[in-house]
Amino acid sequence: MRQELVVMVGLQGSGKSTWIAGHLAGTHAVVSKDHWPNARRREARQQRVVAGLLAEGASVVVDNTSPSPAERAPLVALAAAAGVPARAVFVDVPLETCRARNEARQGRARVPLVGLYSAAGRLVPPSTAEGFSEVTHVRG
């Protein structure tokens, strides 16, 4: 399998982590800002980790909401700098479904509603025009 960077796109509760577990868990290193809930500068840390893994030859999947082209652009740039294709996986689930799934979460896993609605307001489906070699559309 060829090395790649996969950028997950979708609202909180859309099923991104579940999709990763079923499709990429054995082949890709999973990076998420959720892995460092208390870290300052989580975005910068994520960039360093992804760049390091790509430099080591690993395929990487970034498991964040990544709702807007501006938020995805640094990841696409990292892949380009490493000479690795970037693929987007858009997990397209209605907001109300995501809200219901979020409400069922416990403790820190539950996202404040303002965060869910904020991401929904910024959500733009990814496209190859952003520099992705491919966009996979998953309906949930």
PDB file of C-alpha atoms in Angstrom:
ATOM      1  CA  MET A   1       0.000   0.000   0.000  1.00  0.00           C
ATOM      2  CA  ARG A   2       1.233   3.453  -0.880  1.00  0.00           C
ATOM      3  CA  GLN A   3       1.869   5.983   1.883  1.00  0.00           C
ATOM      4  CA  GLU A   4      -0.862   8.620   2.266  1.00  0.00           C
ATOM      5  CA  LEU A   5      -2.329  11.230   4.567  1.00  0.00           C
ATOM      6  CA  VAL A   6      -6.054  10.876   5.201  1.00  0.00           C
ATOM      7  CA  VAL A   7      -7.932  13.878   6.571  1.00  0.00           C
ATOM      8  CA  MET A   8     -11.271  13.015   8.145  1.00  0.00           C
ATOM      9  CA  VAL A   9     -14.010  15.630   7.740  1.00  0.00           C
ATOM     10  CA  GLY A  10     -17.266  15.550   9.666  1.00  0.00           C
ATOM     11  CA  LEU A  11     -19.118  16.832  12.674  1.00  0.00           C
ATOM     12  CA  GLN A  12     -18.603  15.548  16.181  1.00  0.00           C
ATOM     13  CA  GLY A  13     -20.644  12.358  16.511  1.00  0.00           C
ATOM     14  CA  SER A  14     -20.716  11.681  12.771  1.00  0.00           C
ATOM     15  CA  GLY A  15     -18.807   8.417  13.135  1.00  0.00           C
ATOM     16  CA  LYS A  16     -15.307   9.414  11.990  1.00  0.00           C
ATOM     17  CA  SER A  17     -13.504   7.368  14.660  1.00  0.00           C
ATOM     18  CA  THR A  18     -15.756   4.373  14.025  1.00  0.00           C
ATOM     19  CA  TRP A  19     -15.048   4.595  10.284  1.00  0.00           C
ATOM     20  CA  ILE A  20     -11.315   4.742  10.974  1.00  0.00           C
ATOM     21  CA  ALA A  21     -11.538   1.679  13.223  1.00  0.00           C
ATOM     22  CA  GLY A  22     -13.247  -0.268  10.458  1.00  0.00           C
ATOM     23  CA  HIS A  23     -11.136   0.899   7.528  1.00  0.00           C
ATOM     24  CA  LEU A  24      -7.707   2.253   8.530  1.00  0.00           C
ATOM     25  CA  ALA A  25      -6.867   1.053  12.051  1.00  0.00           C
ATOM     26  CA  GLY A  26      -4.279  -1.511  10.986  1.00  0.00           C
ATOM     27  CA  THR A  27      -2.610   0.535   8.268  1.00  0.00           C
ATOM     28  CA  HIS A  28      -2.522   4.167   9.423  1.00  0.00           C
ATOM     29  CA  ALA A  29      -1.224   6.015  12.480  1.00  0.00           C
ATOM     30  CA  VAL A  30      -4.163   7.881  14.027  1.00  0.00           C
ATOM     31  CA  VAL A  31      -3.521  11.485  15.058  1.00  0.00           C
ATOM     32  CA  SER A  32      -6.149  13.616  16.779  1.00  0.00           C
ATOM     33  CA  LYS A  33      -6.086  16.794  18.794  1.00  0.00           C
ATOM     34  CA  ASP A  34      -8.371  14.890  21.191  1.00  0.00           C
ATOM     35  CA  HIS A  35      -5.291  12.873  22.210  1.00  0.00           C
ATOM     36  CA  TRP A  36      -3.963  16.012  23.945  1.00  0.00           C
ATOM     37  CA  PRO A  37      -7.019  17.586  25.622  1.00  0.00           C
ATOM     38  CA  ASN A  38      -5.014  19.777  28.001  1.00  0.00           C
ATOM     39  CA  ALA A  39      -2.105  20.716  25.743  1.00  0.00           C
ATOM     40  CA  ARG A  40      -1.576  24.281  24.679  1.00  0.00           C
ATOM     41  CA  ARG A  41      -1.022  24.848  20.964  1.00  0.00           C
ATOM     42  CA  ARG A  42      -2.676  21.563  19.991  1.00  0.00           C
ATOM     43  CA  GLU A  43      -2.724  22.582  16.316  1.00  0.00           C
ATOM     44  CA  ALA A  44       1.059  23.134  16.270  1.00  0.00           C
ATOM     45  CA  ARG A  45       1.615  19.863  18.105  1.00  0.00           C
ATOM     46  CA  GLN A  46      -0.564  18.007  15.617  1.00  0.00           C
ATOM     47  CA  GLN A  47       1.408  19.510  12.719  1.00  0.00           C
ATOM     48  CA  ARG A  48       4.696  18.338  14.263  1.00  0.00           C
ATOM     49  CA  VAL A  49       3.395  14.822  14.929  1.00  0.00           C
ATOM     50  CA  VAL A  50       1.924  14.413  11.437  1.00  0.00           C
ATOM     51  CA  ALA A  51       5.089  15.763   9.776  1.00  0.00           C
ATOM     52  CA  GLY A  52       7.241  13.405  11.842  1.00  0.00           C
ATOM     53  CA  LEU A  53       5.139  10.347  11.022  1.00  0.00           C
ATOM     54  CA  LEU A  54       5.100  11.187   7.315  1.00  0.00           C
ATOM     55  CA  ALA A  55       8.885  11.660   7.368  1.00  0.00           C
ATOM     56  CA  GLU A  56       9.199   8.187   8.936  1.00  0.00           C
ATOM     57  CA  GLY A  57       7.227   6.712   6.021  1.00  0.00           C
ATOM     58  CA  ALA A  58       3.995   6.069   7.923  1.00  0.00           C
ATOM     59  CA  SER A  59       0.527   6.526   6.499  1.00  0.00           C
ATOM     60  CA  VAL A  60      -1.430   8.868   8.765  1.00  0.00           C
ATOM     61  CA  VAL A  61      -5.108   9.580   9.380  1.00  0.00           C
ATOM     62  CA  VAL A  62      -6.072  12.821  11.115  1.00  0.00           C
ATOM     63  CA  ASP A  63      -9.236  12.308  13.163  1.00  0.00           C
ATOM     64  CA  ASN A  64     -10.638  15.803  13.747  1.00  0.00           C
ATOM     65  CA  THR A  65     -13.721  17.640  12.492  1.00  0.00           C
ATOM     66  CA  SER A  66     -11.619  19.631   9.951  1.00  0.00           C
ATOM     67  CA  PRO A  67     -14.765  21.441   8.797  1.00  0.00           C
ATOM     68  CA  SER A  68     -13.308  24.162   6.567  1.00  0.00           C
ATOM     69  CA  PRO A  69     -10.798  24.384   3.732  1.00  0.00           C
ATOM     70  CA  ALA A  70      -8.734  26.809   5.851  1.00  0.00           C
ATOM     71  CA  GLU A  71      -8.509  24.242   8.662  1.00  0.00           C
ATOM     72  CA  ARG A  72      -7.552  21.463   6.221  1.00  0.00           C
ATOM     73  CA  ALA A  73      -4.998  23.473   4.210  1.00  0.00           C
ATOM     74  CA  PRO A  74      -2.057  23.009   6.642  1.00  0.00           C
ATOM     75  CA  LEU A  75      -2.511  19.228   6.498  1.00  0.00           C
ATOM     76  CA  VAL A  76      -2.673  19.215   2.694  1.00  0.00           C
ATOM     77  CA  ALA A  77       0.513  21.321   2.707  1.00  0.00           C
ATOM     78  CA  LEU A  78       2.268  18.824   5.025  1.00  0.00           C
ATOM     79  CA  ALA A  79       1.404  15.974   2.668  1.00  0.00           C
ATOM     80  CA  ALA A  80       2.628  17.941  -0.343  1.00  0.00           C
ATOM     81  CA  ALA A  81       5.883  18.809   1.425  1.00  0.00           C
ATOM     82  CA  ALA A  82       6.392  15.105   2.202  1.00  0.00           C
ATOM     83  CA  GLY A  83       5.564  14.096  -1.372  1.00  0.00           C
ATOM     84  CA  VAL A  84       2.602  12.056  -0.151  1.00  0.00           C
ATOM     85  CA  PRO A  85      -0.969  12.172  -1.516  1.00  0.00           C
ATOM     86  CA  ALA A  86      -3.643  13.614   0.753  1.00  0.00           C
ATOM     87  CA  ARG A  87      -7.084  12.032   0.701  1.00  0.00           C
ATOM     88  CA  ALA A  88     -10.192  13.411   2.398  1.00  0.00           C
ATOM     89  CA  VAL A  89     -12.908  11.216   3.878  1.00  0.00           C
ATOM     90  CA  PHE A  90     -16.111  13.185   4.389  1.00  0.00           C
ATOM     91  CA  VAL A  91     -18.467  11.521   6.882  1.00  0.00           C
ATOM     92  CA  ASP A  92     -21.739  13.197   5.948  1.00  0.00           C
ATOM     93  CA  VAL A  93     -24.276  12.817   8.749  1.00  0.00           C
ATOM     94  CA  PRO A  94     -27.197  15.162   9.528  1.00  0.00           C
ATOM     95  CA  LEU A  95     -26.624  17.617  12.376  1.00  0.00           C
ATOM     96  CA  GLU A  96     -29.555  16.250  14.380  1.00  0.00           C
ATOM     97  CA  THR A  97     -28.118  12.715  14.217  1.00  0.00           C
ATOM     98  CA  CYS A  98     -24.744  14.018  15.433  1.00  0.00           C
ATOM     99  CA  ARG A  99     -26.468  15.939  18.225  1.00  0.00           C
ATOM    100  CA  ALA A 100     -28.318  12.818  19.390  1.00  0.00           C
ATOM    101  CA  ARG A 101     -25.125  10.751  19.340  1.00  0.00           C
ATOM    102  CA  ASN A 102     -23.284  13.495  21.220  1.00  0.00           C
ATOM    103  CA  GLU A 103     -26.006  13.604  23.884  1.00  0.00           C
ATOM    104  CA  ALA A 104     -25.481   9.869  24.455  1.00  0.00           C
ATOM    105  CA  ARG A 105     -21.778  10.386  25.190  1.00  0.00           C
ATOM    106  CA  GLN A 106     -20.482  10.493  28.743  1.00  0.00           C
ATOM    107  CA  GLY A 107     -18.034  12.854  30.456  1.00  0.00           C
ATOM    108  CA  ARG A 108     -15.323  14.517  28.375  1.00  0.00           C
ATOM    109  CA  ALA A 109     -16.437  12.654  25.265  1.00  0.00           C
ATOM    110  CA  ARG A 110     -19.527  14.875  25.122  1.00  0.00           C
ATOM    111  CA  VAL A 111     -18.915  18.026  23.117  1.00  0.00           C
ATOM    112  CA  PRO A 112     -20.623  21.237  24.302  1.00  0.00           C
ATOM    113  CA  LEU A 113     -23.476  22.054  21.903  1.00  0.00           C
ATOM    114  CA  VAL A 114     -21.848  25.370  21.026  1.00  0.00           C
ATOM    115  CA  GLY A 115     -18.870  23.407  19.676  1.00  0.00           C
ATOM    116  CA  LEU A 116     -21.088  21.147  17.583  1.00  0.00           C
ATOM    117  CA  TYR A 117     -23.069  24.066  16.161  1.00  0.00           C
ATOM    118  CA  SER A 118     -19.881  26.065  15.554  1.00  0.00           C
ATOM    119  CA  ALA A 119     -18.391  23.204  13.527  1.00  0.00           C
ATOM    120  CA  ALA A 120     -21.673  22.794  11.635  1.00  0.00           C
ATOM    121  CA  GLY A 121     -21.598  26.486  10.709  1.00  0.00           C
ATOM    122  CA  ARG A 122     -18.087  26.125   9.239  1.00  0.00           C
ATOM    123  CA  LEU A 123     -18.662  22.760   7.531  1.00  0.00           C
ATOM    124  CA  VAL A 124     -17.745  22.809   3.845  1.00  0.00           C
ATOM    125  CA  PRO A 125     -17.484  19.453   2.064  1.00  0.00           C
ATOM    126  CA  PRO A 126     -13.893  18.795   0.956  1.00  0.00           C
ATOM    127  CA  SER A 127     -12.946  18.771  -2.713  1.00  0.00           C
ATOM    128  CA  THR A 128      -9.991  17.949  -4.922  1.00  0.00           C
ATOM    129  CA  ALA A 129      -9.688  21.704  -5.611  1.00  0.00           C
ATOM    130  CA  GLU A 130      -8.135  21.959  -2.107  1.00  0.00           C
ATOM    131  CA  GLY A 131      -5.296  19.672  -3.157  1.00  0.00           C
ATOM    132  CA  PHE A 132      -6.752  16.310  -2.172  1.00  0.00           C
ATOM    133  CA  SER A 133      -5.944  13.513  -4.591  1.00  0.00           C
ATOM    134  CA  GLU A 134      -9.290  11.920  -3.797  1.00  0.00           C
ATOM    135  CA  VAL A 135     -12.403  12.591  -1.721  1.00  0.00           C
ATOM    136  CA  THR A 136     -14.346   9.672  -0.287  1.00  0.00           C
ATOM    137  CA  HIS A 137     -17.944  10.530   0.645  1.00  0.00           C
ATOM    138  CA  VAL A 138     -19.395   8.367   3.428  1.00  0.00           C
ATOM    139  CA  ARG A 139     -23.087   8.852   4.196  1.00  0.00           C
ATOM    140  CA  GLY A 140     -24.176   7.938   7.678  1.00  0.00           C
TER     141      GLY A 140
END
